Short mmCIF file of N, CA and C in Angstrom, two decimals:
data_model
loop_
_atom_site.label_atom_id
_atom_site.label_comp_id
_atom_site.label_asym_id
_atom_site.label_seq_id
_atom_site.Cartn_x
_atom_site.Cartn_y
_atom_site.Cartn_z
N LYS A 1221 223.45 121.31 53.36
CA LYS A 1221 222.92 119.99 52.92
C LYS A 1221 222.68 119.10 54.10
N LEU A 1222 223.69 118.93 54.93
CA LEU A 1222 223.58 118.02 56.09
C LEU A 1222 222.49 118.45 57.00
N LEU A 1223 222.40 119.80 57.30
CA LEU A 1223 221.29 120.27 58.17
C LEU A 1223 219.93 119.91 57.58
N ASN A 1224 219.76 120.14 56.29
CA ASN A 1224 218.49 119.80 55.66
C ASN A 1224 218.19 118.32 55.75
N ASP A 1225 219.17 117.48 55.50
CA ASP A 1225 219.00 116.06 55.59
C ASP A 1225 218.59 115.63 57.07
N MET A 1226 219.25 116.28 58.01
CA MET A 1226 218.92 115.96 59.45
C MET A 1226 217.49 116.38 59.72
N TYR A 1227 217.08 117.57 59.23
CA TYR A 1227 215.71 118.05 59.49
C TYR A 1227 214.68 117.07 58.84
N GLN A 1228 214.97 116.62 57.63
CA GLN A 1228 214.02 115.72 56.96
C GLN A 1228 213.95 114.41 57.70
N LEU A 1229 215.06 113.90 58.22
CA LEU A 1229 215.02 112.68 59.04
C LEU A 1229 214.17 112.89 60.29
N PHE A 1230 214.43 114.00 60.97
CA PHE A 1230 213.60 114.29 62.18
C PHE A 1230 212.10 114.35 61.84
N GLU A 1231 211.75 115.09 60.79
CA GLU A 1231 210.34 115.20 60.38
C GLU A 1231 209.76 113.84 60.14
N ASN A 1232 210.47 112.99 59.40
CA ASN A 1232 210.02 111.63 59.12
C ASN A 1232 209.78 110.85 60.34
N MET A 1233 210.83 110.88 61.24
CA MET A 1233 210.67 110.17 62.54
C MET A 1233 209.44 110.63 63.32
N LEU A 1234 209.28 111.96 63.39
CA LEU A 1234 208.21 112.45 64.19
C LEU A 1234 206.77 112.06 63.57
N GLY A 1235 206.75 112.14 62.21
CA GLY A 1235 205.49 111.70 61.54
C GLY A 1235 205.19 110.26 61.87
N GLN A 1236 206.21 109.40 61.72
CA GLN A 1236 206.01 107.94 62.02
C GLN A 1236 205.56 107.73 63.47
N ASN A 1237 206.17 108.47 64.43
CA ASN A 1237 205.85 108.32 65.82
C ASN A 1237 204.46 108.86 66.15
N MET A 1238 204.02 109.88 65.45
CA MET A 1238 202.67 110.43 65.65
C MET A 1238 201.64 109.43 65.15
N ILE A 1239 201.93 108.74 64.03
CA ILE A 1239 201.05 107.78 63.45
C ILE A 1239 200.97 106.58 64.44
N LYS A 1240 202.12 106.12 64.99
CA LYS A 1240 202.12 105.04 65.96
C LYS A 1240 201.34 105.39 67.19
N ALA A 1241 201.25 106.64 67.57
CA ALA A 1241 200.53 107.10 68.75
C ALA A 1241 198.98 107.10 68.59
N LEU A 1242 198.52 107.00 67.32
CA LEU A 1242 197.11 107.00 67.13
C LEU A 1242 196.50 105.67 67.53
N PRO A 1243 195.22 105.76 67.99
CA PRO A 1243 194.47 104.46 68.22
C PRO A 1243 194.41 103.72 66.86
N GLU A 1244 194.30 102.36 66.98
CA GLU A 1244 194.44 101.47 65.82
C GLU A 1244 193.44 101.81 64.76
N ASP A 1245 192.15 102.09 65.03
CA ASP A 1245 191.18 102.39 63.99
C ASP A 1245 191.53 103.65 63.22
N LEU A 1246 191.96 104.67 63.94
CA LEU A 1246 192.33 105.93 63.26
C LEU A 1246 193.67 105.81 62.50
N ARG A 1247 194.54 104.98 63.01
CA ARG A 1247 195.80 104.76 62.28
C ARG A 1247 195.53 104.12 60.89
N LYS A 1248 194.60 103.13 60.91
CA LYS A 1248 194.20 102.49 59.65
C LYS A 1248 193.56 103.49 58.77
N ARG A 1249 192.68 104.28 59.29
CA ARG A 1249 191.97 105.31 58.45
C ARG A 1249 192.99 106.26 57.83
N TYR A 1250 193.89 106.79 58.63
CA TYR A 1250 194.91 107.69 58.14
C TYR A 1250 195.77 107.03 57.07
N LEU A 1251 196.28 105.85 57.30
CA LEU A 1251 197.12 105.16 56.31
C LEU A 1251 196.30 104.89 54.98
N GLY A 1252 195.04 104.65 55.14
CA GLY A 1252 194.27 104.49 54.00
C GLY A 1252 194.13 105.80 53.15
N LEU A 1253 193.94 106.87 53.90
CA LEU A 1253 193.86 108.18 53.18
C LEU A 1253 195.22 108.54 52.57
N ALA A 1254 196.28 108.17 53.26
CA ALA A 1254 197.60 108.51 52.70
C ALA A 1254 198.01 107.78 51.50
N GLU A 1255 197.27 106.66 51.18
CA GLU A 1255 197.56 105.95 49.95
C GLU A 1255 197.12 106.73 48.76
N ASP A 1256 196.09 107.60 48.89
CA ASP A 1256 195.61 108.46 47.86
C ASP A 1256 195.74 109.90 48.27
N LEU A 1257 196.90 110.54 47.99
CA LEU A 1257 197.20 111.85 48.50
C LEU A 1257 196.19 112.88 48.03
N SER A 1258 195.46 112.63 46.99
CA SER A 1258 194.47 113.60 46.56
C SER A 1258 193.33 113.74 47.56
N THR A 1259 193.12 112.74 48.41
CA THR A 1259 192.06 112.84 49.44
C THR A 1259 192.56 113.49 50.73
N LEU A 1260 193.89 113.69 50.83
CA LEU A 1260 194.47 114.12 52.06
C LEU A 1260 194.67 115.65 52.08
N ASP A 1261 194.14 116.35 53.03
CA ASP A 1261 194.41 117.76 53.13
C ASP A 1261 194.58 118.12 54.61
N TYR A 1262 194.94 119.33 54.90
CA TYR A 1262 195.18 119.70 56.28
C TYR A 1262 194.00 119.53 57.20
N ASP A 1263 192.81 119.72 56.69
CA ASP A 1263 191.62 119.51 57.53
C ASP A 1263 191.48 118.06 57.93
N ALA A 1264 191.71 117.17 56.99
CA ALA A 1264 191.57 115.72 57.26
C ALA A 1264 192.65 115.25 58.25
N ILE A 1265 193.87 115.81 58.09
CA ILE A 1265 195.00 115.45 58.99
C ILE A 1265 194.65 115.95 60.34
N GLY A 1266 194.18 117.23 60.48
CA GLY A 1266 193.82 117.77 61.77
C GLY A 1266 192.75 117.03 62.45
N GLU A 1267 191.76 116.61 61.66
CA GLU A 1267 190.67 115.84 62.25
C GLU A 1267 191.15 114.51 62.92
N ILE A 1268 192.13 113.95 62.31
CA ILE A 1268 192.59 112.66 62.80
C ILE A 1268 193.59 112.84 63.99
N PHE A 1269 194.54 113.82 63.82
CA PHE A 1269 195.60 113.95 64.82
C PHE A 1269 195.34 114.87 65.95
N ASP A 1270 194.66 115.99 65.75
CA ASP A 1270 194.52 117.03 66.78
C ASP A 1270 193.94 116.49 68.11
N GLU A 1271 192.87 115.75 68.05
CA GLU A 1271 192.24 115.30 69.27
C GLU A 1271 192.60 113.83 69.66
N ASN A 1272 193.28 113.17 68.78
CA ASN A 1272 193.45 111.71 68.99
C ASN A 1272 194.88 111.18 69.35
N VAL A 1273 195.87 112.08 69.29
CA VAL A 1273 197.15 111.70 69.82
C VAL A 1273 197.14 112.15 71.29
N PRO A 1274 197.15 111.21 72.21
CA PRO A 1274 196.90 111.54 73.59
C PRO A 1274 197.92 112.50 74.21
N ASP A 1275 199.16 112.47 73.83
CA ASP A 1275 200.17 113.31 74.42
C ASP A 1275 201.21 113.80 73.38
N HIS A 1276 200.89 114.85 72.68
CA HIS A 1276 201.74 115.36 71.60
C HIS A 1276 203.14 115.60 72.18
N GLN A 1277 203.19 116.28 73.31
CA GLN A 1277 204.53 116.64 73.88
C GLN A 1277 205.40 115.44 74.22
N ARG A 1278 204.86 114.38 74.65
CA ARG A 1278 205.59 113.19 74.99
C ARG A 1278 206.14 112.53 73.68
N VAL A 1279 205.29 112.54 72.65
CA VAL A 1279 205.71 111.94 71.34
C VAL A 1279 206.90 112.77 70.85
N MET A 1280 206.77 114.10 70.88
CA MET A 1280 207.81 115.03 70.41
C MET A 1280 209.12 114.78 71.19
N LYS A 1281 209.01 114.75 72.49
CA LYS A 1281 210.22 114.55 73.40
C LYS A 1281 210.87 113.24 73.07
N GLU A 1282 210.14 112.16 72.98
CA GLU A 1282 210.67 110.89 72.70
C GLU A 1282 211.37 110.82 71.33
N THR A 1283 210.76 111.51 70.38
CA THR A 1283 211.33 111.58 69.04
C THR A 1283 212.66 112.28 69.06
N MET A 1284 212.66 113.42 69.81
CA MET A 1284 213.96 114.15 69.95
C MET A 1284 215.04 113.31 70.60
N LYS A 1285 214.67 112.55 71.58
CA LYS A 1285 215.71 111.68 72.28
C LYS A 1285 216.18 110.65 71.28
N GLU A 1286 215.27 110.05 70.54
CA GLU A 1286 215.61 108.99 69.56
C GLU A 1286 216.55 109.61 68.48
N PHE A 1287 216.23 110.79 68.01
CA PHE A 1287 216.97 111.45 67.01
C PHE A 1287 218.40 111.75 67.52
N ALA A 1288 218.47 112.30 68.74
CA ALA A 1288 219.76 112.61 69.33
C ALA A 1288 220.63 111.36 69.51
N GLU A 1289 220.03 110.22 69.86
CA GLU A 1289 220.77 109.02 70.02
C GLU A 1289 221.35 108.60 68.67
N ILE A 1290 220.55 108.66 67.61
CA ILE A 1290 221.06 108.30 66.28
C ILE A 1290 222.24 109.30 65.85
N PHE A 1291 221.95 110.56 66.09
CA PHE A 1291 223.01 111.53 65.76
C PHE A 1291 224.32 111.28 66.48
N MET A 1292 224.23 111.03 67.80
CA MET A 1292 225.42 110.88 68.59
C MET A 1292 226.16 109.56 68.21
N ARG A 1293 225.42 108.53 67.85
CA ARG A 1293 226.04 107.28 67.42
C ARG A 1293 226.79 107.44 66.13
N ASN A 1294 226.33 108.34 65.24
CA ASN A 1294 226.83 108.41 63.88
C ASN A 1294 227.69 109.69 63.65
N ARG A 1295 227.89 110.45 64.62
CA ARG A 1295 228.65 111.70 64.41
C ARG A 1295 230.17 111.36 64.36
N LYS A 1296 230.83 112.25 63.66
CA LYS A 1296 232.30 112.14 63.67
C LYS A 1296 232.81 113.46 64.21
N PHE A 1297 233.41 113.40 65.34
CA PHE A 1297 233.91 114.57 66.05
C PHE A 1297 235.37 114.63 65.91
N ASP A 1298 235.87 115.76 65.37
CA ASP A 1298 237.33 115.97 65.22
C ASP A 1298 237.59 117.37 65.84
N PRO A 1299 238.40 117.41 66.89
CA PRO A 1299 238.71 118.73 67.49
C PRO A 1299 239.24 119.77 66.53
N LEU A 1300 239.89 119.29 65.49
CA LEU A 1300 240.51 120.24 64.48
C LEU A 1300 239.30 120.99 63.71
N ASP A 1301 238.16 120.44 63.70
CA ASP A 1301 237.01 121.09 63.07
C ASP A 1301 236.47 122.23 63.87
N TYR A 1302 236.83 122.26 65.13
CA TYR A 1302 236.29 123.31 66.05
C TYR A 1302 237.44 124.02 66.83
N PRO A 1303 238.23 124.82 66.07
CA PRO A 1303 239.35 125.42 66.74
C PRO A 1303 238.85 126.43 67.76
N VAL A 1304 239.55 126.40 68.93
CA VAL A 1304 239.21 127.36 69.96
C VAL A 1304 240.51 128.15 70.32
N GLU A 1305 240.38 129.45 70.31
CA GLU A 1305 241.50 130.28 70.59
C GLU A 1305 241.92 130.11 72.04
N ILE A 1306 243.21 129.93 72.23
CA ILE A 1306 243.75 129.77 73.57
C ILE A 1306 244.02 131.23 74.11
N LYS A 1307 243.54 131.44 75.29
CA LYS A 1307 243.68 132.73 75.91
C LYS A 1307 244.61 132.67 77.07
#
């Protein structure tokens, strides 16, 4: 359950950051399409995002860093949860 929740959070953050990376006119167009999900399909999404997010890798990397910071701030680490055999 926790892993699934974490993945959903990451997906949401990545989607928001990809939308932020779009030029303003395309961002407005996409958000308009997203209001009526019946008009939104993979072709429409690809048409907007494929060529118009200038640096997909940078957006992904920054999102991963942001996610890791949130995770590290909110984690609870207890050494008893990770027993290591003494050799």
